[in-house]
Amino acid sequence: MAQEVLLNVENLVVSFDTDRGKITPVNGVSFQVKRGKTLAIVGESGCGKSVTSLSIMGLIPGANGKIEGGAIEYDGQDLLKFSGTQMRKLRGDKIAMIFQEPMTALNPVYTIGNQIMEVYKLHREMSKKEAFDHALAMLEKVKIPDPKQRMREYPHQLSGGMRQRVMIAMSLACNPDVLIADEPTTALDVTIQAQVLDLMKDLQTDLGTSVIFITHDLGVVAEVADDVVVMYAGDIIERGTVFDIFKDPKHPYTQGLLDSLPKSSDTKNEELQAIKGMVPSLFDLPQGCRFKDRCALAEEACGESSPELEKFSDTHEAACFVTSRNNAA
Amino acid sequence: MVGYIIRRLLYMIPILLGVALLVFTLFTTVGEDPVRIALGNHASPEAITELRSKWGLNQPLHLQFLDFLKQIITFDYGRSFNTGEKLSALFAQGALVSLSLTLPPFLLAVMLNVSMALVVAYYRGSIFDRFATAFFIMAMSISYLVYIIAFQYILAFQFDLFPINGYEAGFRAIPYLVLPGIIIIFVSMGPDVRMYRTVFLDEIKSDYVRTARSKGAAEPRVLFKHILKNAMIPILTYTVVAIPFLVLGAFLMERFFSIPGIGDLMINAINTGDFPVLKGLTMYIAIGYSIFNLITDILYAYVDPRVKLD
């Protein structure tokens, strides 16, 4: 691979102590983010994608969440070995994050300007005037109309799409190397979604930011991603370039996800294919392959041990016994 | 804003009218005859009639009620049945004493308890937090009276740090007010710190807190800048409406420490059937409560930009 790896997650294991016992929402996850590229992490709710991103931010709550093992290498340093202060300096400066809920992610009692300027206050030595000018420039960059006026306004005075633009402006304020976008468009109207995605793509090209895009929406993945990681119940079950995943999905789960998308070629009467069953509870995971209970191809071997990721090409890996065997045959 | 305040003040008129009617009805129909209480069971009919007309109790009820309304509007509730003193003077004097007893501990307690709650919220889930919670629940489970007696006995009697009870006018009152003040603060700690802690912990779970952390804000900044201002809304509700009651004093404190405040006045009035005092104070509470409710709502608009008064 010619491209430079900026962020390397190795065998990350995150566990939570709950009242009902210990769960492991992230169970040995590895992936790489290349400089200037977009990695999409795809999966249903509860598959561990958000916990993975919060681990990178160093925001796994201390009381009951714990990173059990693995490494998160950024720029050659293991972030898991960083102190709280070191992590705090990195957060918002080198690694930034956008969240799913634009309605609640901004502080309701401070102005937009105040909240963007805070990032400069935390990470840059700047006078108030300079911070104001920088924040204003960021609002212009995310194409918010009347930026000067908006600086003085409060979050409730803005629409959802505008608030998400503010979040983007805030996260990119210090021109971070890595931007983690956790379902940034899920809560928005479809037309606004497209605008926000376009904006993010433009800014990424402009600034050369690497993006980790977390979503359950494969339509969005096709639009933004260079590389894709598919997660299921805490495991990565398939990874590859966006072409690998969409042209030739290997794992039955990925295939199922793609089949459940409506296609423009479909006749109107054709029903969408749903994946039967439900994501298993993390409190009660099946033995062996975690997908086997919902899988049409499942055989006896699937219940005995968990399949490892196996290479199908230089860029493409999947963890499925049946596919591997069929491929070898 | 001005329009809002005027409208709210106008709304208060029917509310207070209702309160006045209720108070008047209760005092004229329930309870013992104040003339009987004043003169005893063996008074002559002539004496009773004379006192009745002196107090205006021989007039028809609707005229008595109109009289009462006039008293409310002019803030002049006439004279005490007992001592014949002017109630306006009596109330002003008592209110000053009660406020000097309750206001300083109230202000100190708000600051102290909010700070303590922030500290406890900062160390949430730790041994320290659990110890604090256990301590406050324990402190809350013990009766007010026990604190009064224990503090009086230990600090005032055994160690002779404060006078046991009593009161003197002017600045010489201060030594008498310290010990009850300490008890008021101490007793407020359990419920208040736990209440504020819950408020802060509710806010800590908010998405904007996660955003603040993801920006690289340190925990003290998250608490004092981001959470505190949001938490001010429930804290204001809890504290501002308590202010009119400060003038009433602390009944138990005034009783046990022989402090001649409004609380003391009220208990004496209840014991002796001094209706003008009771009617006046009840109306005062109703008016004070309504006004401070309005003040709370106005303060919301200052703390929370989402609140617009119009």
Coordinates of C-alpha atoms in Angstrom, one line a residue, chain B residues 2-310:
Chain B
V2 CA -42.4 44.9 30.5
G3 CA -45.7 43.7 29.0
Y4 CA -45.1 40.2 30.4
I5 CA -44.4 41.5 33.9
I6 CA -47.5 43.7 33.8
R7 CA -49.6 40.8 32.6
R8 CA -48.2 38.5 35.3
L9 CA -48.9 41.1 38.0
L10 CA -52.5 41.4 36.7
Y11 CA -52.8 37.6 36.9
M12 CA -51.9 37.9 40.6
I13 CA -55.1 39.8 41.4
P14 CA -57.6 37.0 41.0
I15 CA -55.2 34.6 42.7
L16 CA -54.7 36.8 45.7
L17 CA -58.4 37.6 45.8
G18 CA -59.1 33.8 46.0
V19 CA -56.5 33.5 48.8
A20 CA -58.0 36.4 50.7
L21 CA -61.5 34.9 50.4
L22 CA -60.2 31.5 51.6
V23 CA -58.3 33.0 54.5
F24 CA -61.3 35.2 55.6
T25 CA -63.7 32.3 55.4
L26 CA -61.4 30.0 57.4
F27 CA -60.9 32.6 60.1
T28 CA -64.5 33.5 60.5
T29 CA -65.9 30.0 60.4
V30 CA -63.3 27.8 61.9
G31 CA -61.5 28.1 65.2
E32 CA -62.5 29.7 68.5
D33 CA -64.1 33.0 69.0
P34 CA -61.2 35.5 69.6
V35 CA -63.4 37.6 71.9
R36 CA -63.9 34.5 74.1
I37 CA -60.2 33.8 74.1
A38 CA -59.4 37.3 75.0
L39 CA -62.0 37.7 77.8
G40 CA -62.2 34.2 79.1
N41 CA -65.3 32.2 79.8
H42 CA -66.8 34.3 82.5
A43 CA -66.9 37.7 80.8
S44 CA -70.1 39.7 81.0
P45 CA -72.3 40.0 77.9
E46 CA -71.7 43.7 77.9
A47 CA -67.9 43.3 77.8
I48 CA -68.2 40.8 74.9
T49 CA -70.4 43.1 72.9
E50 CA -68.1 46.0 73.5
L51 CA -65.0 44.2 72.4
R52 CA -66.8 42.7 69.5
S53 CA -67.7 46.2 68.2
K54 CA -64.2 47.5 69.0
W55 CA -62.7 44.8 66.8
G56 CA -65.3 45.3 64.1
L57 CA -66.6 41.7 64.5
N58 CA -70.3 42.9 64.9
Q59 CA -70.4 44.1 61.3
P60 CA -72.0 42.0 58.5
L61 CA -69.5 39.6 57.0
H62 CA -69.3 41.2 53.5
L63 CA -68.3 44.5 55.1
Q64 CA -65.7 42.7 57.2
F65 CA -64.4 41.2 54.0
L66 CA -64.2 44.5 52.2
D67 CA -62.4 45.9 55.2
F68 CA -59.9 43.0 54.9
L69 CA -59.4 43.7 51.2
K70 CA -58.7 47.4 52.1
Q71 CA -56.2 46.2 54.6
I72 CA -54.4 44.1 52.0
I73 CA -54.3 46.9 49.5
T74 CA -53.0 49.5 52.0
F75 CA -50.6 47.0 53.7
D76 CA -52.2 48.2 56.9
Y77 CA -53.7 45.2 58.8
G78 CA -54.8 47.3 61.8
R79 CA -53.8 46.4 65.3
S80 CA -53.1 43.2 67.2
F81 CA -56.0 41.9 69.3
N82 CA -53.5 41.0 72.0
T83 CA -51.3 44.0 72.5
G84 CA -53.0 46.7 70.5
E85 CA -49.8 47.4 68.7
K86 CA -49.9 48.5 65.0
L87 CA -49.3 45.4 63.0
S88 CA -47.3 47.1 60.3
A89 CA -44.7 48.1 62.9
L90 CA -44.8 44.6 64.5
F91 CA -44.3 42.9 61.1
A92 CA -41.5 45.2 60.1
Q93 CA -39.6 44.7 63.3
G94 CA -40.2 40.9 63.3
A95 CA -39.2 40.6 59.6
L96 CA -35.9 42.4 60.3
V97 CA -35.1 40.0 63.1
S98 CA -36.1 36.9 61.1
L99 CA -34.2 38.0 58.0
S100 CA -31.1 38.6 60.0
L101 CA -31.5 35.1 61.4
T102 CA -32.2 33.3 58.1
L103 CA -30.8 35.4 55.2
P104 CA -27.0 35.0 55.9
P105 CA -27.2 31.2 56.4
F106 CA -29.4 31.0 53.3
L107 CA -26.9 32.8 51.1
L108 CA -24.0 30.9 52.6
A109 CA -25.8 27.6 52.3
V110 CA -26.6 28.1 48.6
M111 CA -23.0 28.9 47.8
L112 CA -21.6 26.2 50.0
N113 CA -24.0 23.5 48.9
V114 CA -23.7 24.2 45.2
S115 CA -19.9 24.0 45.5
M116 CA -20.0 20.8 47.5
A117 CA -22.4 19.3 45.0
L118 CA -20.0 20.2 42.2
V119 CA -17.1 18.5 44.0
V120 CA -19.2 15.4 44.7
A121 CA -20.4 15.3 41.1
Y122 CA -16.8 15.7 39.9
Y123 CA -15.8 12.6 41.9
R124 CA -19.1 10.8 41.0
G125 CA -19.0 7.0 41.6
S126 CA -15.8 7.1 43.7
I127 CA -15.5 6.1 47.3
F128 CA -15.6 9.8 48.3
D129 CA -18.9 10.2 46.5
R130 CA -20.4 7.1 48.2
F131 CA -19.1 8.2 51.6
A132 CA -20.6 11.7 51.1
T133 CA -23.9 10.3 50.0
A134 CA -24.1 8.0 53.0
F135 CA -23.1 10.9 55.3
F136 CA -25.8 13.2 53.9
I137 CA -28.5 10.6 54.1
M138 CA -27.5 9.9 57.6
A139 CA -27.6 13.6 58.4
M140 CA -31.0 14.0 56.8
S141 CA -32.4 11.1 58.8
I142 CA -31.9 12.9 62.1
S143 CA -34.5 15.3 63.3
Y144 CA -34.0 19.0 63.3
L145 CA -34.7 19.0 67.1
V146 CA -31.8 16.7 67.8
Y147 CA -29.4 19.1 66.0
I148 CA -30.7 22.1 68.0
I149 CA -30.4 20.4 71.3
A150 CA -27.1 18.8 70.5
F151 CA -25.5 22.0 69.2
Q152 CA -26.9 24.0 72.0
Y153 CA -25.6 21.5 74.5
I154 CA -22.2 20.9 73.1
L155 CA -21.2 24.2 71.5
A156 CA -23.1 26.7 73.7
F157 CA -23.3 24.9 77.1
Q158 CA -20.2 22.7 77.3
F159 CA -17.7 24.8 75.3
D160 CA -19.4 28.1 75.9
L161 CA -18.7 29.3 72.4
F162 CA -22.1 31.0 71.9
P163 CA -24.9 32.2 74.1
I164 CA -27.4 29.4 74.7
N165 CA -30.3 31.6 73.7
G166 CA -31.7 35.1 73.8
Y167 CA -31.6 38.2 71.7
E168 CA -30.5 41.8 71.9
A169 CA -31.3 44.6 69.5
G170 CA -29.0 46.0 66.9
F171 CA -25.5 44.6 66.2
R172 CA -25.3 43.0 69.6
A173 CA -27.7 40.4 68.1
I174 CA -24.9 38.9 66.1
P175 CA -23.5 36.5 68.7
Y176 CA -27.0 35.1 69.3
L177 CA -27.6 34.5 65.6
V178 CA -24.4 32.5 64.9
L179 CA -25.3 29.2 66.4
P180 CA -28.8 29.0 64.9
G181 CA -27.3 30.0 61.6
I182 CA -24.8 27.2 61.7
I183 CA -27.6 24.7 62.4
I184 CA -29.7 26.1 59.5
I185 CA -26.7 25.6 57.2
F186 CA -25.9 22.2 58.6
V187 CA -29.5 21.0 58.2
S188 CA -29.7 22.3 54.7
M189 CA -26.6 20.4 53.5
G190 CA -28.0 16.9 53.2
P191 CA -31.1 17.6 51.1
D192 CA -29.6 20.4 49.1
V193 CA -26.3 18.8 48.2
R194 CA -28.1 15.7 47.1
M195 CA -30.6 17.7 45.1
Y196 CA -27.9 19.7 43.3
R197 CA -25.7 16.6 42.8
T198 CA -28.6 15.0 40.9
V199 CA -29.1 18.1 38.8
F200 CA -25.4 18.2 37.9
L201 CA -25.3 14.4 37.1
D202 CA -28.3 14.8 34.9
E203 CA -26.4 17.5 33.0
I204 CA -23.2 15.5 32.8
K205 CA -25.0 12.9 30.7
S206 CA -26.0 15.5 28.1
D207 CA -24.6 15.4 24.6
Y208 CA -23.2 18.9 24.9
V209 CA -20.9 17.7 27.7
R210 CA -19.5 15.0 25.4
T211 CA -19.0 17.7 22.7
A212 CA -17.1 19.9 25.2
R213 CA -14.9 17.0 26.1
S214 CA -14.3 16.1 22.5
K215 CA -13.1 19.7 22.0
G216 CA -10.4 19.1 24.6
A217 CA -12.0 20.9 27.6
A218 CA -10.7 19.6 30.9
E219 CA -13.1 18.3 33.5
P220 CA -13.2 21.5 35.8
R221 CA -14.0 23.6 32.7
V222 CA -16.7 21.2 31.7
L223 CA -18.2 21.4 35.2
F224 CA -17.9 25.2 35.8
K225 CA -18.4 26.5 32.3
H226 CA -20.7 24.1 30.5
I227 CA -22.7 22.3 33.2
L228 CA -23.1 25.0 35.9
K229 CA -24.9 27.5 33.6
N230 CA -27.3 24.8 32.4
A231 CA -27.9 23.6 35.9
M232 CA -28.7 27.1 37.1
I233 CA -32.3 26.7 35.7
P234 CA -33.4 24.0 38.2
I235 CA -31.3 25.5 40.9
L236 CA -33.0 28.9 40.5
T237 CA -36.4 27.3 40.8
Y238 CA -35.4 25.6 44.0
T239 CA -33.8 28.6 45.7
V240 CA -35.6 31.7 44.6
V241 CA -39.1 30.6 45.7
A242 CA -37.6 29.9 49.2
I243 CA -36.8 33.6 49.6
P244 CA -40.2 34.9 50.8
F245 CA -40.2 32.2 53.5
L246 CA -37.0 33.5 54.9
V247 CA -38.9 36.5 56.3
L248 CA -41.1 34.0 58.2
G249 CA -37.9 32.9 60.0
A250 CA -37.3 29.4 61.2
F251 CA -40.1 28.6 63.6
L252 CA -38.2 26.1 65.6
M253 CA -35.0 28.2 65.7
E254 CA -36.9 31.2 66.9
R255 CA -38.7 29.1 69.5
F256 CA -35.6 27.3 70.9
F257 CA -33.3 30.3 70.7
S258 CA -35.9 32.8 72.0
I259 CA -35.4 35.1 68.9
P260 CA -38.4 37.5 68.6
G261 CA -38.9 37.1 64.8
I262 CA -41.9 36.6 62.7
G263 CA -42.0 32.8 63.4
D264 CA -42.2 33.6 67.1
L265 CA -44.9 36.2 66.5
M266 CA -46.9 33.7 64.4
I267 CA -46.8 30.9 67.0
N268 CA -47.9 33.3 69.7
A269 CA -50.7 34.6 67.5
I270 CA -51.9 31.0 66.9
N271 CA -51.9 30.3 70.6
T272 CA -53.8 33.4 71.5
G273 CA -56.2 33.7 68.6
D274 CA -54.7 36.9 67.4
F275 CA -56.5 36.8 64.0
P276 CA -55.2 40.1 62.5
V277 CA -51.6 38.9 62.9
L278 CA -52.4 35.5 61.2
K279 CA -54.5 37.0 58.4
G280 CA -51.8 39.6 57.7
L281 CA -49.0 37.0 57.7
T282 CA -50.9 34.6 55.5
M283 CA -51.6 37.3 52.9
Y284 CA -48.0 38.3 53.1
I285 CA -46.8 34.7 52.3
A286 CA -49.3 34.5 49.4
I287 CA -48.1 37.9 47.9
G288 CA -44.4 37.1 48.5
Y289 CA -44.7 33.7 46.9
S290 CA -46.5 35.1 43.8
I291 CA -43.9 37.8 43.4
F292 CA -40.9 35.5 43.8
N293 CA -42.4 33.1 41.4
L294 CA -42.5 35.9 38.9
I295 CA -38.9 36.9 39.7
T296 CA -37.9 33.2 39.1
D297 CA -39.5 33.3 35.7
I298 CA -37.8 36.6 34.8
L299 CA -34.4 35.2 35.9
Y300 CA -34.9 32.1 33.7
A301 CA -34.8 34.5 30.7
Y302 CA -31.4 35.7 31.8
V303 CA -30.0 32.3 32.3
D304 CA -31.6 30.4 29.5
P305 CA -31.5 32.0 26.0
R306 CA -34.3 29.7 24.9
V307 CA -36.7 31.4 27.3
K308 CA -38.4 34.4 25.8
L309 CA -40.8 36.4 27.9
D310 CA -43.5 37.9 25.8

